[in-house]
Short mmCIF file of C-alpha atoms in Angstrom, two decimals:
data_model
loop_
_atom_site.label_atom_id
_atom_site.label_comp_id
_atom_site.label_asym_id
_atom_site.label_seq_id
_atom_site.Cartn_x
_atom_site.Cartn_y
_atom_site.Cartn_z
CA MET W 27 -19.10 -37.61 -52.25
CA GLU W 28 -19.99 -34.80 -49.95
CA LEU W 29 -23.70 -33.92 -49.80
CA ARG W 30 -23.12 -30.45 -51.14
CA GLU W 31 -21.15 -31.75 -54.13
CA GLU W 32 -23.76 -34.42 -54.69
CA ILE W 33 -26.51 -31.81 -54.87
CA VAL W 34 -24.50 -29.74 -57.32
CA GLU W 35 -23.75 -32.80 -59.43
CA ASN W 36 -27.38 -33.95 -59.52
CA ASN W 37 -28.74 -30.62 -60.67
CA LYS W 38 -26.57 -29.80 -63.62
CA GLU W 39 -28.83 -31.17 -66.29
CA PHE W 40 -32.51 -30.94 -67.07
CA PRO W 41 -34.22 -33.38 -64.69
CA GLY W 42 -35.09 -36.78 -66.16
CA GLN W 43 -33.71 -39.40 -68.46
CA VAL W 44 -33.63 -39.55 -72.20
CA VAL W 45 -35.17 -42.69 -73.64
CA PRO W 46 -33.89 -43.09 -77.18
CA VAL W 47 -36.48 -43.90 -79.81
CA PRO W 48 -36.05 -44.12 -83.55
CA GLY W 49 -35.58 -40.64 -84.92
CA GLY W 50 -34.82 -38.93 -81.59
CA GLY W 51 -35.61 -39.41 -77.92
CA ILE W 52 -38.18 -38.93 -75.20
CA ILE W 53 -37.44 -37.36 -71.85
CA VAL W 54 -38.94 -39.18 -68.90
CA SER W 55 -39.21 -37.14 -65.76
CA THR W 56 -41.52 -36.42 -62.88
CA PHE W 57 -43.91 -33.52 -62.99
CA GLU W 58 -42.58 -32.29 -59.66
CA ASP W 59 -39.01 -32.16 -60.92
CA ILE W 60 -39.99 -30.17 -63.98
CA VAL W 61 -42.02 -27.73 -61.89
CA ASN W 62 -39.10 -27.23 -59.53
CA TRP W 63 -36.71 -26.83 -62.44
CA ALA W 64 -38.95 -24.17 -63.94
CA ARG W 65 -39.44 -22.39 -60.65
CA SER W 66 -35.77 -22.38 -59.78
CA ASN W 67 -34.90 -20.71 -63.07
CA SER W 68 -37.35 -17.89 -62.64
CA LEU W 69 -37.09 -16.57 -59.11
CA TRP W 70 -38.29 -13.02 -58.70
CA PRO W 71 -36.70 -11.28 -55.76
CA LEU W 72 -38.50 -8.73 -53.64
CA THR W 73 -37.00 -5.25 -53.63
CA PHE W 74 -36.20 -5.27 -49.96
CA ALA W 75 -33.08 -3.93 -48.28
CA THR W 76 -32.70 -2.41 -44.86
CA SER W 77 -29.06 -1.31 -44.91
CA CYS W 78 -25.68 -1.47 -46.61
CA CYS W 79 -26.09 -5.05 -47.93
CA GLY W 80 -28.75 -3.52 -50.15
CA ILE W 81 -26.04 -1.69 -52.04
CA GLU W 82 -24.32 -4.99 -52.77
CA MET W 83 -27.65 -6.44 -53.82
CA MET W 84 -28.16 -3.57 -56.26
CA SER W 85 -24.66 -4.18 -57.55
CA VAL W 86 -25.53 -7.81 -58.18
CA ALA W 87 -28.62 -6.69 -60.06
CA SER W 88 -26.63 -4.32 -62.24
CA SER W 89 -24.78 -5.25 -65.40
CA LYS W 90 -21.39 -6.09 -63.89
CA TYR W 91 -22.64 -9.10 -61.91
CA ASP W 92 -26.14 -9.37 -63.35
CA PHE W 93 -28.21 -11.93 -61.48
CA SER W 94 -30.67 -12.00 -64.35
CA ARG W 95 -28.28 -14.49 -65.95
CA PHE W 96 -29.63 -16.97 -63.44
CA GLY W 97 -33.29 -16.02 -63.64
CA PHE W 98 -33.49 -13.36 -60.95
CA GLU W 99 -34.02 -10.47 -63.29
CA VAL W 100 -37.41 -9.16 -62.29
CA ALA W 101 -37.12 -7.53 -58.87
CA ARG W 102 -40.65 -6.89 -57.72
CA ALA W 103 -41.71 -4.01 -55.54
CA THR W 104 -44.65 -5.96 -54.17
CA PRO W 105 -44.38 -9.15 -52.12
CA ARG W 106 -47.45 -10.57 -53.88
CA GLN W 107 -45.42 -11.02 -57.06
CA ALA W 108 -42.12 -12.07 -55.50
CA ASP W 109 -40.78 -15.57 -54.97
CA VAL W 110 -37.69 -14.90 -52.90
CA ILE W 111 -36.92 -12.31 -50.29
CA ILE W 112 -33.27 -11.37 -49.82
CA ILE W 113 -32.98 -9.94 -46.34
CA ALA W 114 -30.22 -7.44 -47.07
CA GLY W 115 -29.50 -5.63 -43.85
CA THR W 116 -30.20 -5.24 -40.18
CA ILE W 117 -33.63 -6.15 -38.88
CA VAL W 118 -34.57 -3.98 -35.92
CA ASN W 119 -37.39 -4.69 -33.52
CA LYS W 120 -39.63 -2.19 -35.23
CA MET W 121 -38.88 -3.69 -38.65
CA ALA W 122 -39.56 -7.28 -37.56
CA PRO W 123 -43.37 -7.11 -37.82
CA VAL W 124 -43.01 -5.48 -41.24
CA LEU W 125 -40.71 -8.25 -42.43
CA LYS W 126 -43.13 -10.87 -41.12
CA ARG W 127 -45.98 -9.19 -42.91
CA LEU W 128 -44.07 -9.02 -46.19
CA TYR W 129 -43.24 -12.70 -45.89
CA ASP W 130 -46.87 -13.56 -45.15
CA GLN W 131 -48.00 -11.60 -48.18
CA MET W 132 -45.72 -13.52 -50.54
CA ALA W 133 -47.43 -16.28 -52.48
CA ASP W 134 -46.30 -19.88 -51.99
CA PRO W 135 -43.80 -21.25 -52.81
CA LYS W 136 -41.53 -18.68 -51.20
CA TYR W 137 -37.88 -18.69 -50.27
CA VAL W 138 -35.72 -16.60 -47.98
CA ILE W 139 -32.05 -15.64 -48.19
CA ALA W 140 -30.38 -13.99 -45.19
CA MET W 141 -27.64 -11.80 -46.56
CA GLY W 142 -24.82 -10.59 -44.34
CA ALA W 143 -23.91 -10.69 -40.68
CA CYS W 144 -26.85 -8.55 -39.52
CA ALA W 145 -29.48 -10.75 -41.09
CA ILE W 146 -27.74 -13.86 -39.72
CA SER W 147 -27.02 -12.82 -36.17
CA GLY W 148 -27.65 -9.13 -35.54
CA GLY W 149 -24.39 -7.94 -36.99
CA PRO W 150 -20.89 -6.99 -35.97
CA PHE W 151 -21.83 -3.45 -34.92
CA PHE W 152 -25.29 -3.86 -33.52
CA TYR W 153 -25.20 -7.14 -31.65
CA ASN W 154 -25.33 -5.56 -28.22
CA THR W 155 -28.24 -3.23 -28.72
CA TYR W 156 -31.74 -2.98 -27.38
CA SER W 157 -33.16 -2.37 -30.84
CA VAL W 158 -31.82 -5.15 -33.07
CA VAL W 159 -33.25 -8.60 -33.79
CA LYS W 160 -30.43 -11.12 -33.39
CA GLY W 161 -30.92 -12.79 -36.72
CA ALA W 162 -33.81 -12.64 -39.16
CA ASP W 163 -34.50 -16.32 -38.55
CA HIS W 164 -36.13 -15.29 -35.30
CA VAL W 165 -38.86 -13.79 -37.45
CA ILE W 166 -39.13 -15.88 -40.63
CA PRO W 167 -37.57 -19.18 -41.77
CA VAL W 168 -34.35 -18.80 -43.76
CA ASP W 169 -33.21 -21.12 -46.55
CA VAL W 170 -29.76 -19.79 -47.36
CA TYR W 171 -27.37 -17.79 -45.19
CA ILE W 172 -24.57 -15.67 -46.63
CA PRO W 173 -21.84 -14.59 -44.21
CA GLY W 174 -19.92 -11.38 -44.76
CA CYS W 175 -20.17 -7.72 -43.94
CA PRO W 176 -21.29 -7.02 -46.54
CA PRO W 177 -20.88 -10.23 -48.59
CA ARG W 178 -19.17 -9.89 -51.94
CA PRO W 179 -21.52 -9.80 -54.92
CA GLU W 180 -20.09 -13.17 -55.93
CA ALA W 181 -21.18 -14.52 -52.57
CA LEU W 182 -24.74 -13.42 -53.22
CA LEU W 183 -24.64 -15.03 -56.66
CA HIS W 184 -23.38 -18.19 -55.04
CA ALA W 185 -26.22 -18.08 -52.54
CA LEU W 186 -28.77 -17.58 -55.30
CA ILE W 187 -27.40 -20.58 -57.19
CA THR W 188 -27.41 -22.57 -53.96
CA LEU W 189 -31.06 -21.70 -53.52
CA GLN W 190 -31.79 -22.95 -57.03
CA GLU W 191 -30.08 -26.23 -56.25
CA LYS W 192 -32.03 -26.50 -53.03
CA ILE W 193 -35.30 -26.01 -54.85
CA LYS W 194 -34.40 -28.62 -57.46
CA SER W 195 -33.47 -31.04 -54.68
CA ARG W 196 -36.77 -30.31 -52.88
CA LEU W 197 -34.89 -29.23 -49.80
CA THR W 198 -36.15 -25.72 -49.13
CA LEU W 199 -38.08 -25.13 -45.92
CA ASP W 200 -41.20 -24.34 -47.88
CA GLN W 201 -41.01 -27.66 -49.72
CA LEU W 202 -40.24 -29.63 -46.59
CA ARG W 203 -43.15 -28.01 -44.78
CA GLN W 204 -45.71 -28.81 -47.46
CA PRO W 205 -44.42 -31.98 -49.16
CA ASN W 206 -47.72 -32.81 -50.88
CA THR W 207 -48.29 -29.63 -52.80
CA GLN W 208 -45.41 -30.02 -55.20
CA MET B 16 -18.01 37.83 -32.96
CA GLN B 17 -14.98 36.76 -30.93
CA ASN B 18 -15.24 34.52 -27.89
CA GLU B 19 -14.32 37.39 -25.56
CA GLU B 20 -17.26 39.47 -26.72
CA ILE B 21 -19.62 36.51 -26.42
CA LYS B 22 -18.38 35.85 -22.90
CA GLU B 23 -18.86 39.47 -21.93
CA TYR B 24 -22.40 39.44 -23.19
CA ILE B 25 -23.27 36.19 -21.43
CA ILE B 26 -21.76 37.38 -18.16
CA SER B 27 -23.82 40.54 -18.39
CA GLN B 28 -26.98 38.46 -18.70
CA GLU B 29 -26.05 35.54 -16.48
CA PRO B 30 -23.36 36.43 -13.93
CA GLU B 31 -23.11 32.85 -12.62
CA ALA B 32 -22.13 31.38 -16.00
CA LYS B 33 -18.79 29.59 -16.22
CA PHE B 34 -16.71 29.08 -19.34
CA ASP B 35 -14.58 26.30 -20.69
CA GLU B 36 -12.55 26.91 -23.83
CA THR B 37 -10.50 23.71 -23.91
CA GLY B 38 -12.43 22.20 -26.80
CA GLU B 39 -13.33 23.29 -30.27
CA TRP B 40 -16.16 25.52 -29.09
CA LEU B 41 -16.77 27.95 -26.31
CA ASN B 42 -18.57 26.00 -23.59
CA VAL B 43 -20.90 27.90 -21.31
CA ILE B 44 -21.85 26.12 -18.12
CA ILE B 45 -25.01 27.45 -16.56
CA ASN B 46 -27.64 26.66 -13.98
CA PRO B 47 -30.62 24.79 -15.49
CA LEU B 48 -33.08 27.16 -13.85
CA SER B 49 -31.72 30.15 -15.73
CA TRP B 50 -31.55 28.36 -19.07
CA ARG B 51 -34.97 29.32 -20.35
CA LEU B 52 -34.54 33.06 -19.88
CA LEU B 53 -31.01 33.02 -21.24
CA ALA B 54 -32.09 31.02 -24.29
CA GLU B 55 -34.55 33.69 -25.34
CA LYS B 56 -31.87 36.36 -25.06
CA LEU B 57 -29.30 34.29 -26.93
CA LYS B 58 -31.58 33.91 -29.88
CA ASN B 59 -33.00 37.39 -30.14
CA ALA B 60 -30.54 39.89 -28.70
CA ASP B 61 -26.99 40.78 -29.75
CA LEU B 62 -25.65 37.29 -30.35
CA GLN B 63 -28.36 36.23 -32.84
CA LEU B 64 -27.87 32.53 -32.11
CA ASP B 65 -30.76 31.53 -34.32
CA TYR B 66 -29.80 27.97 -35.15
CA LEU B 67 -29.82 25.08 -32.65
CA PHE B 68 -27.83 22.46 -34.52
CA CYS B 69 -27.49 19.85 -31.84
CA LEU B 70 -29.41 19.03 -28.70
CA THR B 71 -28.35 16.05 -26.68
CA CYS B 72 -27.74 14.69 -23.22
CA ILE B 73 -24.88 12.93 -21.43
CA ASP B 74 -25.26 10.43 -18.62
CA TRP B 75 -22.42 10.82 -16.10
CA LYS B 76 -23.94 8.20 -13.75
CA THR B 77 -24.08 10.82 -10.96
CA HIS B 78 -26.02 13.38 -12.97
CA LEU B 79 -27.13 14.19 -16.49
CA THR B 80 -25.80 17.02 -18.61
CA MET B 81 -27.93 18.69 -21.24
CA VAL B 82 -25.87 19.97 -24.18
CA TYR B 83 -27.07 22.55 -26.67
CA HIS B 84 -24.99 23.55 -29.69
CA LEU B 85 -25.97 26.93 -31.02
CA THR B 86 -24.78 28.88 -33.98
CA SER B 87 -25.62 32.18 -35.65
CA THR B 88 -26.37 32.12 -39.34
CA LYS B 89 -25.76 35.86 -39.39
CA TYR B 90 -22.41 36.14 -37.57
CA ARG B 91 -21.22 32.55 -37.97
CA HIS B 92 -20.17 32.14 -34.36
CA SER B 93 -21.07 29.06 -32.35
CA ILE B 94 -21.30 28.24 -28.66
CA VAL B 95 -22.16 25.23 -26.57
CA ILE B 96 -24.43 25.47 -23.56
CA LYS B 97 -24.07 22.82 -20.89
CA THR B 98 -26.21 22.44 -17.86
CA ASP B 99 -26.24 19.71 -15.23
CA ILE B 100 -29.53 18.24 -14.15
CA ASN B 101 -30.61 15.81 -11.50
CA ARG B 102 -30.58 12.17 -12.57
CA ILE B 103 -33.44 10.83 -10.46
CA ALA B 104 -36.19 13.11 -11.74
CA PRO B 105 -34.55 15.12 -14.51
CA GLN B 106 -36.50 18.18 -15.56
CA ILE B 107 -35.66 21.20 -17.66
CA GLU B 108 -37.65 23.87 -19.44
CA THR B 109 -38.29 23.24 -23.10
CA VAL B 110 -36.79 25.50 -25.77
CA SER B 111 -38.98 24.09 -28.53
CA ASP B 112 -40.87 27.36 -28.91
CA ILE B 113 -37.58 29.27 -29.28
CA TRP B 114 -35.88 26.91 -31.72
CA ARG B 115 -38.56 24.83 -33.40
CA THR B 116 -36.12 21.99 -34.13
CA ALA B 117 -35.88 21.31 -30.42
CA GLU B 118 -39.36 19.88 -30.40
CA PHE B 119 -38.03 16.85 -32.21
CA HIS B 120 -34.74 16.56 -30.37
CA GLU B 121 -36.30 16.95 -26.97
CA ARG B 122 -38.61 14.07 -27.71
CA GLU B 123 -35.56 12.00 -28.58
CA VAL B 124 -33.76 12.92 -25.37
CA PHE B 125 -36.98 12.23 -23.49
CA GLU B 126 -37.23 8.67 -24.77
CA LEU B 127 -33.54 7.82 -24.57
CA PHE B 128 -32.59 9.55 -21.31
CA GLY B 129 -35.91 10.18 -19.60
CA VAL B 130 -35.50 13.93 -19.28
CA GLU B 131 -38.82 15.68 -18.82
CA PHE B 132 -39.09 18.90 -20.79
CA LEU B 133 -41.47 21.21 -19.00
CA HIS B 134 -44.09 22.90 -21.18
CA HIS B 135 -43.15 20.88 -24.24
CA PRO B 136 -46.19 20.85 -26.58
CA ASP B 137 -46.08 17.15 -27.45
CA LEU B 138 -43.77 15.10 -25.29
CA ARG B 139 -44.18 11.59 -26.66
CA LYS B 140 -41.62 8.96 -27.60
CA LEU B 141 -40.09 9.67 -30.99
CA ILE B 142 -38.74 6.41 -32.40
CA LEU B 143 -39.19 3.77 -29.73
CA THR B 144 -42.51 1.99 -29.42
CA ASP B 145 -44.95 3.56 -27.00
CA ASP B 146 -44.78 0.61 -24.61
CA PHE B 147 -40.96 0.58 -24.41
CA GLU B 148 -39.74 0.54 -20.83
CA GLY B 149 -36.54 2.14 -19.61
CA TYR B 150 -34.19 4.70 -21.07
CA PRO B 151 -31.76 2.86 -23.36
CA LEU B 152 -28.95 5.41 -23.49
CA ARG B 153 -28.57 5.63 -19.73
CA LYS B 154 -25.45 3.86 -18.49
CA ASP B 155 -27.37 1.58 -16.16
CA PHE B 156 -29.89 0.47 -18.78
CA GLU B 157 -30.22 -3.29 -18.85
CA ASP B 158 -31.89 -5.48 -21.39
CA PRO B 159 -31.34 -9.14 -20.48
CA ILE B 160 -32.93 -10.40 -23.71
CA ASN B 161 -31.08 -8.37 -26.31
CA MET B 162 -27.87 -7.30 -24.61
CA ILE B 163 -24.94 -9.06 -23.03
CA LYS B 164 -23.00 -7.47 -20.21
CA LEU B 165 -19.57 -6.27 -21.19
#
């Protein structure tokens, strides 16, 4: 099975095994898995958008697509309360230190999604400019990339679900960097 | 006011002015040295051009051209003033005290094209960082880190 499919397959159920006992069952799991399961189902995004991808992000937050179905409902206006930052838009040289600062202010564990062509590589319109950072991953580490200009709302939902699977599989950059804390 | 009347007035004030009516607006091509005096007259006298709605610059590689779009909120006529300036040490008198909006736009042209506006009250960079080197909208601007050559 492909790695991607394997990850999806492994994360469908609540982590752990059911040990049947008379009158019911006991779930045996690791503490780490349960913590990651809980965290992945309650990811609070930071209200952060620098250009047109932000409109798509708002659309995903609204009732038609509704990312709160997957636990992303509470968009926070302060990085201190946010778990995930969706970089929705172009990062220019003057914005880069601000983005870095926002990321630094977020409490661990924290995750990053780069949404759209600008956040991935500088963008289809701005790639040959003195003012644009050629990809947000020059500034902060990115867990999930979404191509598109702008990506469809479904693509963002897919990325959010991918991030959840990554967290449950302990594969996010934050988890790999600090393997002992969780 | 019709273009003919505007032309007559400008010729009476600035006999060296040339006109170009091929585009949407009446273009007036003048000498940069006479711009300041003419600007005061354009705003206050007969034409009442009280609104500067665009101030920009063009790099022609051999020289720069300052472009001022003016309109009158009273008569609803518009003209464009163009004036060629030297590219090596470009200088022109400010009009920020005539049209206040120019203060902002001249700072922008200053940072992007390197035009020095004489007697401007606060000629700093507008959007770029203070330590930015070069004038990014000039045709020969090079940035080996961020830009590829086309």
